[in-house]
Tab-separated table of C-alpha atoms in Angstrom:
chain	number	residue	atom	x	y	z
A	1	UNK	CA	15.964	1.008	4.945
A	2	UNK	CA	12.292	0.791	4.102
A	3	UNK	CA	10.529	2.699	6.837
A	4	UNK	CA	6.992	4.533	7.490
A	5	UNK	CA	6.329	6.968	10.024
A	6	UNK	CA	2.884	7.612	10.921
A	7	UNK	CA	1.445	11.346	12.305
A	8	UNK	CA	-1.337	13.600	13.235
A	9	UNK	CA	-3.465	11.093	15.859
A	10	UNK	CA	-4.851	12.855	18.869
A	11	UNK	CA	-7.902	13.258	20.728
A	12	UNK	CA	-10.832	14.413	19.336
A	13	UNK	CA	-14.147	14.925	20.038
A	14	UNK	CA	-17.108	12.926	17.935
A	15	UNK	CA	-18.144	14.327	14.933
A	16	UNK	CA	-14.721	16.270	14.722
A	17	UNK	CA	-12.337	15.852	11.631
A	18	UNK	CA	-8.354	15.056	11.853
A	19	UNK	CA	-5.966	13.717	9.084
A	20	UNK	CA	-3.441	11.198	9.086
A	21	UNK	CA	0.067	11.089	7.427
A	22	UNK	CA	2.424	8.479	6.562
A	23	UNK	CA	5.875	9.111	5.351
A	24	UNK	CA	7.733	6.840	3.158
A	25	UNK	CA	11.111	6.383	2.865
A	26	UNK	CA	13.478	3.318	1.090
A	27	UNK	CA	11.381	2.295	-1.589
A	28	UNK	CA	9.963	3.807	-4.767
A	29	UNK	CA	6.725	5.200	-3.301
A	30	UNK	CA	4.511	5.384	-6.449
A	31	UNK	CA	5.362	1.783	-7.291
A	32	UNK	CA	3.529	0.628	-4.075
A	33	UNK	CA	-0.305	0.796	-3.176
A	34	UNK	CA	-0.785	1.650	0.786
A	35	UNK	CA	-3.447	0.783	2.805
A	36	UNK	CA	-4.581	2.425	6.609
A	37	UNK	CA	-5.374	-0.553	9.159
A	38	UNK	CA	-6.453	0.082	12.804
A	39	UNK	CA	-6.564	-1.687	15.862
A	40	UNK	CA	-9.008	-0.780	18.565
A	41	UNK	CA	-7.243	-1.054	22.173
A	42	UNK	CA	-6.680	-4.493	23.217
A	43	UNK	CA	-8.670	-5.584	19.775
A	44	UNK	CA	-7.590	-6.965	16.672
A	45	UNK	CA	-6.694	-5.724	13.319
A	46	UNK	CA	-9.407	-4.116	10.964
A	47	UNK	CA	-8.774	-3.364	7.631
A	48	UNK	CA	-10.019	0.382	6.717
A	49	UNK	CA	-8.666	1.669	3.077
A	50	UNK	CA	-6.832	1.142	0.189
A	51	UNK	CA	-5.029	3.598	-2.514
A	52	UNK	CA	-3.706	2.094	-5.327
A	53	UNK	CA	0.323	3.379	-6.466
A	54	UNK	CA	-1.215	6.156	-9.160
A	55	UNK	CA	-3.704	7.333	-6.222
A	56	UNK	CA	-6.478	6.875	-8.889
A	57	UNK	CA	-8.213	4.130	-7.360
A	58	UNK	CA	-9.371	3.524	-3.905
A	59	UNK	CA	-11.095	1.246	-1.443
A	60	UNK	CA	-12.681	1.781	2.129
A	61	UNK	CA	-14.127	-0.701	4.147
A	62	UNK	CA	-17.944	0.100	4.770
A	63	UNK	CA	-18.192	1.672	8.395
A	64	UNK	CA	-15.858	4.688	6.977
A	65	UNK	CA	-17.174	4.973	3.804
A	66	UNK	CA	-18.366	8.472	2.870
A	67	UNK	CA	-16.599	9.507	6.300
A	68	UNK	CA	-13.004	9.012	5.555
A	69	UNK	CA	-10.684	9.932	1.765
A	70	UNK	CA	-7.194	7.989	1.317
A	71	UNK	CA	-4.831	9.870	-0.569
A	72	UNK	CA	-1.125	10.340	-1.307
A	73	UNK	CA	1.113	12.599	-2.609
A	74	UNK	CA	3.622	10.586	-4.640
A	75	UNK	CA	5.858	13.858	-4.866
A	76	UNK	CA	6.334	13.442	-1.022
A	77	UNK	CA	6.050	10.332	-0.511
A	78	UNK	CA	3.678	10.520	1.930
A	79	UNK	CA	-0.047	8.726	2.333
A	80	UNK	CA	-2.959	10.716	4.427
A	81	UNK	CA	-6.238	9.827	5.393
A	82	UNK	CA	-8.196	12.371	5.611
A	83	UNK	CA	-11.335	11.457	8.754
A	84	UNK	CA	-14.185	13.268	9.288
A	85	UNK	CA	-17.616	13.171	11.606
A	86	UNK	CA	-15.532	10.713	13.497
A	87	UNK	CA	-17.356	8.443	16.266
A	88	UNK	CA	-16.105	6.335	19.261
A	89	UNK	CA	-15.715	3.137	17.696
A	90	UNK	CA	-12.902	5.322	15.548
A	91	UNK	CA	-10.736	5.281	18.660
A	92	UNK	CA	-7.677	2.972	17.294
A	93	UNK	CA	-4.065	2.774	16.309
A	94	UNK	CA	-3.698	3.459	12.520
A	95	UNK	CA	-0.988	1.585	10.802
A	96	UNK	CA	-0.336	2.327	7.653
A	97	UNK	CA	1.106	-0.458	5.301
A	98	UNK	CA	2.860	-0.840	2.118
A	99	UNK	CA	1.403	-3.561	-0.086
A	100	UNK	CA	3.949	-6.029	-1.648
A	101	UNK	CA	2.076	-7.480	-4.119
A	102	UNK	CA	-1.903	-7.885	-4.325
A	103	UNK	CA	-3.322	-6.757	-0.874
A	104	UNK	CA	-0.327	-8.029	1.418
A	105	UNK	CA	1.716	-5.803	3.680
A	106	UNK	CA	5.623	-6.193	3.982
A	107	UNK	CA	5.937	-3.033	6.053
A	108	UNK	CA	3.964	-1.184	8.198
A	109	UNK	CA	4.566	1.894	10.437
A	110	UNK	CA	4.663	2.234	14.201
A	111	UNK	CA	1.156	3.460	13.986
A	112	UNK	CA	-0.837	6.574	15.507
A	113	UNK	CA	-3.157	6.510	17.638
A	114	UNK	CA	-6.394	8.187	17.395
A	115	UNK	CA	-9.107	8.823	20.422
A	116	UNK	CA	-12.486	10.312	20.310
A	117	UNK	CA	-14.108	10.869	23.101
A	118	UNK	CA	-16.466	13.716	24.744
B	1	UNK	CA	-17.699	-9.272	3.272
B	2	UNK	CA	-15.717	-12.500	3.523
B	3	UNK	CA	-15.454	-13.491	7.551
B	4	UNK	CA	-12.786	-15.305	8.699
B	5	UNK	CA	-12.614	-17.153	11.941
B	6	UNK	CA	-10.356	-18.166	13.727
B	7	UNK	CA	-9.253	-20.887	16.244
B	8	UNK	CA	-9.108	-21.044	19.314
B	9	UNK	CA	-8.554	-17.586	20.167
B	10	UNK	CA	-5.906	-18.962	23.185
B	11	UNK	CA	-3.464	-21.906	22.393
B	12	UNK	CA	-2.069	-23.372	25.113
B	13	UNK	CA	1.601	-25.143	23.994
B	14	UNK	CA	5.088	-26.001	25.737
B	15	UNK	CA	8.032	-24.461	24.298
B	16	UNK	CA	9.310	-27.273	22.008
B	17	UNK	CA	6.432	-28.653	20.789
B	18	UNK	CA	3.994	-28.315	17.523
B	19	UNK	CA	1.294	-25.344	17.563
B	20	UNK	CA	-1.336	-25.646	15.103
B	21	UNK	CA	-3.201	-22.687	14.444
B	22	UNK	CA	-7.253	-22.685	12.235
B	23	UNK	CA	-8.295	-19.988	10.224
B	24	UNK	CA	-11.716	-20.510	8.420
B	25	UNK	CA	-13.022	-18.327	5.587
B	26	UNK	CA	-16.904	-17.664	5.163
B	27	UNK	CA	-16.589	-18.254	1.512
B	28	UNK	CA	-13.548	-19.563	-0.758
B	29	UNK	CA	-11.263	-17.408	-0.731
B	30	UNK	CA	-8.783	-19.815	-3.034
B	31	UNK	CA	-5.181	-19.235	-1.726
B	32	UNK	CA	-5.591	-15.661	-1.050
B	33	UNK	CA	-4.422	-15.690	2.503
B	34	UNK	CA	-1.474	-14.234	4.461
B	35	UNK	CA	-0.672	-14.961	7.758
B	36	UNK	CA	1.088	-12.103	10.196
B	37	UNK	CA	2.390	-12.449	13.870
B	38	UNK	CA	2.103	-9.360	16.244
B	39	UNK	CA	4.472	-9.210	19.253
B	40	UNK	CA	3.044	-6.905	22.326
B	41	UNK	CA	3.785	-3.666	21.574
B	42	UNK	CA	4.832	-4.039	17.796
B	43	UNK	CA	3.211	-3.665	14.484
B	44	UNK	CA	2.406	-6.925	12.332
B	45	UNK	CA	4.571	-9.238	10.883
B	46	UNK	CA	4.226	-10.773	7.391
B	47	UNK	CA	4.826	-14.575	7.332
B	48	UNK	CA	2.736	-16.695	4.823
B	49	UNK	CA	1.401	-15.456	1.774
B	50	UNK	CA	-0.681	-17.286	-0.896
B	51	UNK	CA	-1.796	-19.658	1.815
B	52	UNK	CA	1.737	-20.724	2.096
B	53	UNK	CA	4.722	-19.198	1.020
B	54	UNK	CA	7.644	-17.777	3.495
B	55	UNK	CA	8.486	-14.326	3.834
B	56	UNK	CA	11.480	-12.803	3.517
B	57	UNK	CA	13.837	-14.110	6.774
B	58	UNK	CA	10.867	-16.335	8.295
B	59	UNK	CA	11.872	-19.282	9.955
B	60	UNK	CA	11.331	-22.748	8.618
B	61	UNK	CA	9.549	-23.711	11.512
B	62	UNK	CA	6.440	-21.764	10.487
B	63	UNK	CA	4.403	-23.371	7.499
B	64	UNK	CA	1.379	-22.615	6.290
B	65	UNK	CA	-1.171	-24.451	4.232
B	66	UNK	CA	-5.109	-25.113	3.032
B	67	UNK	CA	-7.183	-23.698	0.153
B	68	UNK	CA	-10.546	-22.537	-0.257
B	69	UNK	CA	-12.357	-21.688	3.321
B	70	UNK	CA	-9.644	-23.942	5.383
B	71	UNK	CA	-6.169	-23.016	6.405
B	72	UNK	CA	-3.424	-23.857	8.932
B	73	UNK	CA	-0.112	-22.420	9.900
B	74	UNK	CA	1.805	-24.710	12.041
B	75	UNK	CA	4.718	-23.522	14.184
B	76	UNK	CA	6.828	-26.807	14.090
B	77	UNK	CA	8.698	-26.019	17.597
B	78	UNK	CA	8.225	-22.896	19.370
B	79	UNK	CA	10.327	-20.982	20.611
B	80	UNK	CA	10.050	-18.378	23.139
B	81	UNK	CA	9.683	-15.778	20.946
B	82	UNK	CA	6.907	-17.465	19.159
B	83	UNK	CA	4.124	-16.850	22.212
B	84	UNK	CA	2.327	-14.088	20.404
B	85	UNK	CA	-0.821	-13.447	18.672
B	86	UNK	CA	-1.239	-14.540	14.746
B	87	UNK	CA	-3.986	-12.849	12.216
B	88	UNK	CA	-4.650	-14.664	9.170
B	89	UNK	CA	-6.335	-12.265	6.249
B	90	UNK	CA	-7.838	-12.701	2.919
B	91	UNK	CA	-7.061	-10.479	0.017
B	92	UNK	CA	-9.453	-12.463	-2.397
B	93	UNK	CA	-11.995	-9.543	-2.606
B	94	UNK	CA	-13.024	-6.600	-0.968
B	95	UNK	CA	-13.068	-5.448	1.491
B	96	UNK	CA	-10.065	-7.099	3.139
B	97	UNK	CA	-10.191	-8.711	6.310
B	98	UNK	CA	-8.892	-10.609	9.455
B	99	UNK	CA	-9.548	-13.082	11.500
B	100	UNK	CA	-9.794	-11.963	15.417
B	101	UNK	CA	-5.985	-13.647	16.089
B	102	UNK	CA	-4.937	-16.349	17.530
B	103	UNK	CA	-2.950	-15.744	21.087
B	104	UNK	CA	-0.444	-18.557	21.538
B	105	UNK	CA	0.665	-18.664	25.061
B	106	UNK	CA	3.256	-20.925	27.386
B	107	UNK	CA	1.497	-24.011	28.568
Protein backbone atom coordinates (compact mmCIF):
# COMPACT_ATOMS: atom_id res chain seq x y z
CA UNK A 1 0.00 0.00 0.00
CA UNK A 2 1.23 3.42 -1.03
CA UNK A 3 1.40 5.41 2.17
CA UNK A 4 3.22 8.71 3.61
CA UNK A 5 3.65 9.53 7.07
CA UNK A 6 4.41 12.96 7.94
CA UNK A 7 6.71 14.11 11.30
CA UNK A 8 8.49 16.68 13.28
CA UNK A 9 5.50 19.63 13.52
CA UNK A 10 5.30 21.34 16.85
CA UNK A 11 5.19 24.62 18.32
CA UNK A 12 7.61 27.01 17.81
CA UNK A 13 8.36 30.29 18.46
CA UNK A 14 8.86 33.01 15.37
CA UNK A 15 12.00 33.21 13.92
CA UNK A 16 12.77 29.58 15.24
CA UNK A 17 13.79 26.69 12.77
CA UNK A 18 12.11 22.99 12.69
CA UNK A 19 12.24 20.30 9.88
CA UNK A 20 9.74 18.21 8.43
CA UNK A 21 9.84 14.49 7.33
CA UNK A 22 7.85 12.40 5.14
CA UNK A 23 8.25 8.72 4.86
CA UNK A 24 7.44 6.79 1.85
CA UNK A 25 6.48 3.52 1.56
CA UNK A 26 4.70 1.30 -1.61
CA UNK A 27 6.08 2.93 -4.45
CA UNK A 28 9.51 3.44 -5.99
CA UNK A 29 10.43 6.68 -4.19
CA UNK A 30 13.03 8.16 -6.62
CA UNK A 31 10.64 7.67 -9.53
CA UNK A 32 8.23 10.26 -7.94
CA UNK A 33 8.72 14.14 -7.41
CA UNK A 34 7.04 15.29 -3.87
CA UNK A 35 5.78 18.40 -3.07
CA UNK A 36 4.94 20.04 0.81
CA UNK A 37 1.32 21.75 0.78
CA UNK A 38 -0.18 23.45 3.89
CA UNK A 39 -3.37 24.43 5.08
CA UNK A 40 -3.77 27.22 7.56
CA UNK A 41 -6.61 26.29 10.25
CA UNK A 42 -9.97 26.44 8.86
CA UNK A 43 -8.20 27.82 5.40
CA UNK A 44 -7.59 26.33 2.22
CA UNK A 45 -4.81 24.61 0.53
CA UNK A 46 -1.50 26.53 -0.41
CA UNK A 47 0.96 25.13 -2.42
CA UNK A 48 4.64 25.62 -0.79
CA UNK A 49 7.52 23.39 -2.64
CA UNK A 50 8.46 21.10 -5.06
CA UNK A 51 11.54 18.45 -5.41
CA UNK A 52 11.83 16.81 -8.44
CA UNK A 53 12.53 12.49 -8.21
CA UNK A 54 16.64 13.04 -8.57
CA UNK A 55 16.31 15.89 -5.74
CA UNK A 56 18.27 18.10 -8.25
CA UNK A 57 15.68 20.48 -8.97
CA UNK A 58 13.38 22.39 -6.81
CA UNK A 59 10.56 24.88 -6.52
CA UNK A 60 9.14 27.07 -3.56
CA UNK A 61 6.38 29.23 -3.72
CA UNK A 62 7.51 32.94 -2.98
CA UNK A 63 6.52 33.70 0.78
CA UNK A 64 9.11 30.73 1.80
CA UNK A 65 11.59 31.31 -0.52
CA UNK A 66 15.07 31.79 0.94
CA UNK A 67 13.32 30.63 4.34
CA UNK A 68 12.55 27.06 3.69
CA UNK A 69 15.02 23.91 1.55
CA UNK A 70 13.00 20.72 0.19
CA UNK A 71 15.01 17.78 0.13
CA UNK A 72 14.93 13.97 0.11
CA UNK A 73 16.90 11.22 0.73
CA UNK A 74 16.04 8.66 -1.95
CA UNK A 75 18.10 5.98 0.14
CA UNK A 76 15.31 6.36 2.83
CA UNK A 77 12.73 7.18 1.19
CA UNK A 78 11.93 9.95 3.01
CA UNK A 79 11.23 13.89 1.92
CA UNK A 80 12.13 16.86 4.60
CA UNK A 81 11.65 20.36 4.54
CA UNK A 82 13.89 21.94 6.22
CA UNK A 83 12.02 25.76 7.82
CA UNK A 84 13.73 28.37 9.20
CA UNK A 85 13.05 32.18 10.67
CA UNK A 86 9.55 30.89 10.67
CA UNK A 87 6.57 33.54 11.19
CA UNK A 88 2.85 33.24 12.20
CA UNK A 89 1.31 32.99 8.97
CA UNK A 90 3.61 29.52 8.93
CA UNK A 91 1.14 28.06 11.42
CA UNK A 92 -0.48 25.15 9.10
CA UNK A 93 -0.89 21.47 8.46
CA UNK A 94 1.87 20.25 6.04
CA UNK A 95 0.87 17.54 3.70
CA UNK A 96 3.21 16.16 1.83
CA UNK A 97 2.22 14.67 -1.66
CA UNK A 98 3.48 12.38 -4.22
CA UNK A 99 3.13 13.72 -7.75
CA UNK A 100 1.63 11.29 -10.36
CA UNK A 101 2.51 12.80 -13.30
CA UNK A 102 3.28 16.67 -13.98
CA UNK A 103 2.34 18.59 -10.72
CA UNK A 104 -0.74 16.34 -9.60
CA UNK A 105 -0.94 14.50 -6.30
CA UNK A 106 -2.35 10.84 -6.06
CA UNK A 107 -1.33 10.51 -2.43
CA UNK A 108 -0.79 12.60 0.26
CA UNK A 109 0.01 12.04 3.99
CA UNK A 110 -2.08 12.66 7.09
CA UNK A 111 -0.19 15.84 7.48
CA UNK A 112 1.69 17.65 10.51
CA UNK A 113 0.89 20.34 11.94
CA UNK A 114 3.07 23.19 12.62
CA UNK A 115 2.33 26.35 15.15
CA UNK A 116 4.33 29.39 15.80
CA UNK A 117 3.42 31.45 18.18
CA UNK A 118 5.11 33.67 21.11
CA UNK B 1 1.33 33.72 -10.15
CA UNK B 2 -1.72 32.30 -11.90
CA UNK B 3 -5.01 33.01 -9.46
CA UNK B 4 -7.71 30.91 -9.57
CA UNK B 5 -11.14 31.67 -8.28
CA UNK B 6 -13.53 29.99 -7.42
CA UNK B 7 -17.39 29.81 -7.19
CA UNK B 8 -19.43 30.32 -4.94
CA UNK B 9 -17.49 29.47 -2.02
CA UNK B 10 -21.01 27.72 -0.44
CA UNK B 11 -23.32 25.60 -2.77
CA UNK B 12 -26.43 25.01 -1.56
CA UNK B 13 -27.94 21.48 -3.30
CA UNK B 14 -30.49 18.57 -2.30
CA UNK B 15 -29.15 15.21 -2.20
CA UNK B 16 -30.16 13.90 -5.68
CA UNK B 17 -29.76 16.64 -7.69
CA UNK B 18 -26.92 18.28 -10.12
CA UNK B 19 -24.07 20.49 -8.35
CA UNK B 20 -22.15 22.58 -10.60
CA UNK B 21 -19.08 23.84 -9.32
CA UNK B 22 -16.75 27.31 -11.27
CA UNK B 23 -13.24 27.53 -11.13
CA UNK B 24 -11.71 30.55 -13.07
CA UNK B 25 -8.01 30.93 -13.91
CA UNK B 26 -6.33 34.51 -14.06
CA UNK B 27 -4.60 33.55 -17.20
CA UNK B 28 -4.91 30.32 -19.57
CA UNK B 29 -3.85 27.81 -18.01
CA UNK B 30 -4.84 25.28 -21.15
CA UNK B 31 -6.07 21.97 -19.54
CA UNK B 32 -3.70 22.01 -16.75
CA UNK B 33 -6.18 21.60 -13.98
CA UNK B 34 -7.00 18.94 -11.36
CA UNK B 35 -9.76 18.94 -9.26
CA UNK B 36 -9.54 17.33 -5.44
CA UNK B 37 -12.37 16.86 -2.78
CA UNK B 38 -11.44 17.19 1.00
CA UNK B 39 -13.74 15.49 3.55
CA UNK B 40 -13.56 17.17 7.28
CA UNK B 41 -10.84 15.85 8.84
CA UNK B 42 -9.04 14.11 5.79
CA UNK B 43 -6.34 14.96 3.40
CA UNK B 44 -7.27 15.76 -0.39
CA UNK B 45 -8.63 13.69 -2.84
CA UNK B 46 -7.56 13.53 -6.51
CA UNK B 47 -10.52 13.47 -8.97
CA UNK B 48 -10.07 15.28 -12.38
CA UNK B 49 -6.95 15.78 -14.00
CA UNK B 50 -6.19 17.51 -17.35
CA UNK B 51 -9.37 19.48 -16.89
CA UNK B 52 -11.19 16.26 -17.13
CA UNK B 53 -10.09 12.93 -16.76
CA UNK B 54 -11.24 10.41 -13.77
CA UNK B 55 -9.06 9.18 -11.23
CA UNK B 56 -8.43 6.00 -10.29
CA UNK B 57 -11.98 4.56 -8.49
CA UNK B 58 -13.88 8.06 -8.97
CA UNK B 59 -17.35 7.84 -9.53
CA UNK B 60 -19.01 8.58 -12.82
CA UNK B 61 -21.09 11.03 -11.36
CA UNK B 62 -18.25 13.56 -11.09
CA UNK B 63 -17.13 15.15 -14.54
CA UNK B 64 -15.10 17.73 -15.17
CA UNK B 65 -14.61 20.04 -18.09
CA UNK B 66 -13.43 23.70 -19.70
CA UNK B 67 -10.10 24.92 -21.12
CA UNK B 68 -8.17 27.94 -20.91
CA UNK B 69 -9.30 30.30 -17.75
CA UNK B 70 -12.91 28.41 -17.46
CA UNK B 71 -13.67 25.12 -15.85
CA UNK B 72 -16.51 23.09 -14.28
CA UNK B 73 -16.82 19.88 -12.40
CA UNK B 74 -20.32 18.78 -12.12
CA UNK B 75 -21.44 16.23 -9.52
CA UNK B 76 -24.35 14.63 -11.57
CA UNK B 77 -26.36 13.42 -8.27
CA UNK B 78 -24.99 13.80 -4.94
CA UNK B 79 -24.82 11.75 -2.62
CA UNK B 80 -24.35 12.16 0.97
CA UNK B 81 -20.96 11.71 0.95
CA UNK B 82 -20.47 14.27 -1.68
CA UNK B 83 -21.22 17.50 0.85
CA UNK B 84 -17.60 18.49 1.14
CA UNK B 85 -15.30 21.09 0.02
CA UNK B 86 -13.61 20.85 -3.70
CA UNK B 87 -10.13 22.76 -4.72
CA UNK B 88 -9.46 23.04 -8.26
CA UNK B 89 -5.46 23.74 -9.05
CA UNK B 90 -3.38 24.58 -11.97
CA UNK B 91 -0.11 22.92 -12.69
CA UNK B 92 0.45 25.02 -15.97
CA UNK B 93 3.38 27.03 -14.42
CA UNK B 94 4.83 27.95 -11.34
CA UNK B 95 4.20 28.33 -8.73
CA UNK B 96 1.23 25.99 -8.34
CA UNK B 97 -1.91 26.99 -6.97
CA UNK B 98 -5.58 26.63 -5.71
CA UNK B 99 -8.54 28.03 -5.79
CA UNK B 100 -10.05 28.91 -2.10
CA UNK B 101 -12.63 25.60 -2.42
CA UNK B 102 -15.80 25.26 -3.00
CA UNK B 103 -18.01 23.97 0.24
CA UNK B 104 -21.00 22.03 -1.07
CA UNK B 105 -23.51 21.69 1.62
CA UNK B 106 -27.26 19.97 2.11
CA UNK B 107 -29.88 22.35 0.90
Amino acid sequence: EVQLLESGGGLVQPGESLRLSCAATGFTFSNYGMDWVRQAPGKGLEWVSAISGTGGTTYYTDSVKGRFTISRDNSKNTLYLQMSSLRVEDTAVYYCAKVVWRQIFDIWGQGTMVTVSS
Amino acid sequence: EIVMTQSPATLSVSPGERATLSCRASQSVKNNLAWYQQKPGQTPRLLISDASTRATGIPARFSGSGSGTEFTLTISSLQSEDFVVYYCQQYDSWPLTFGGGTKVEIK
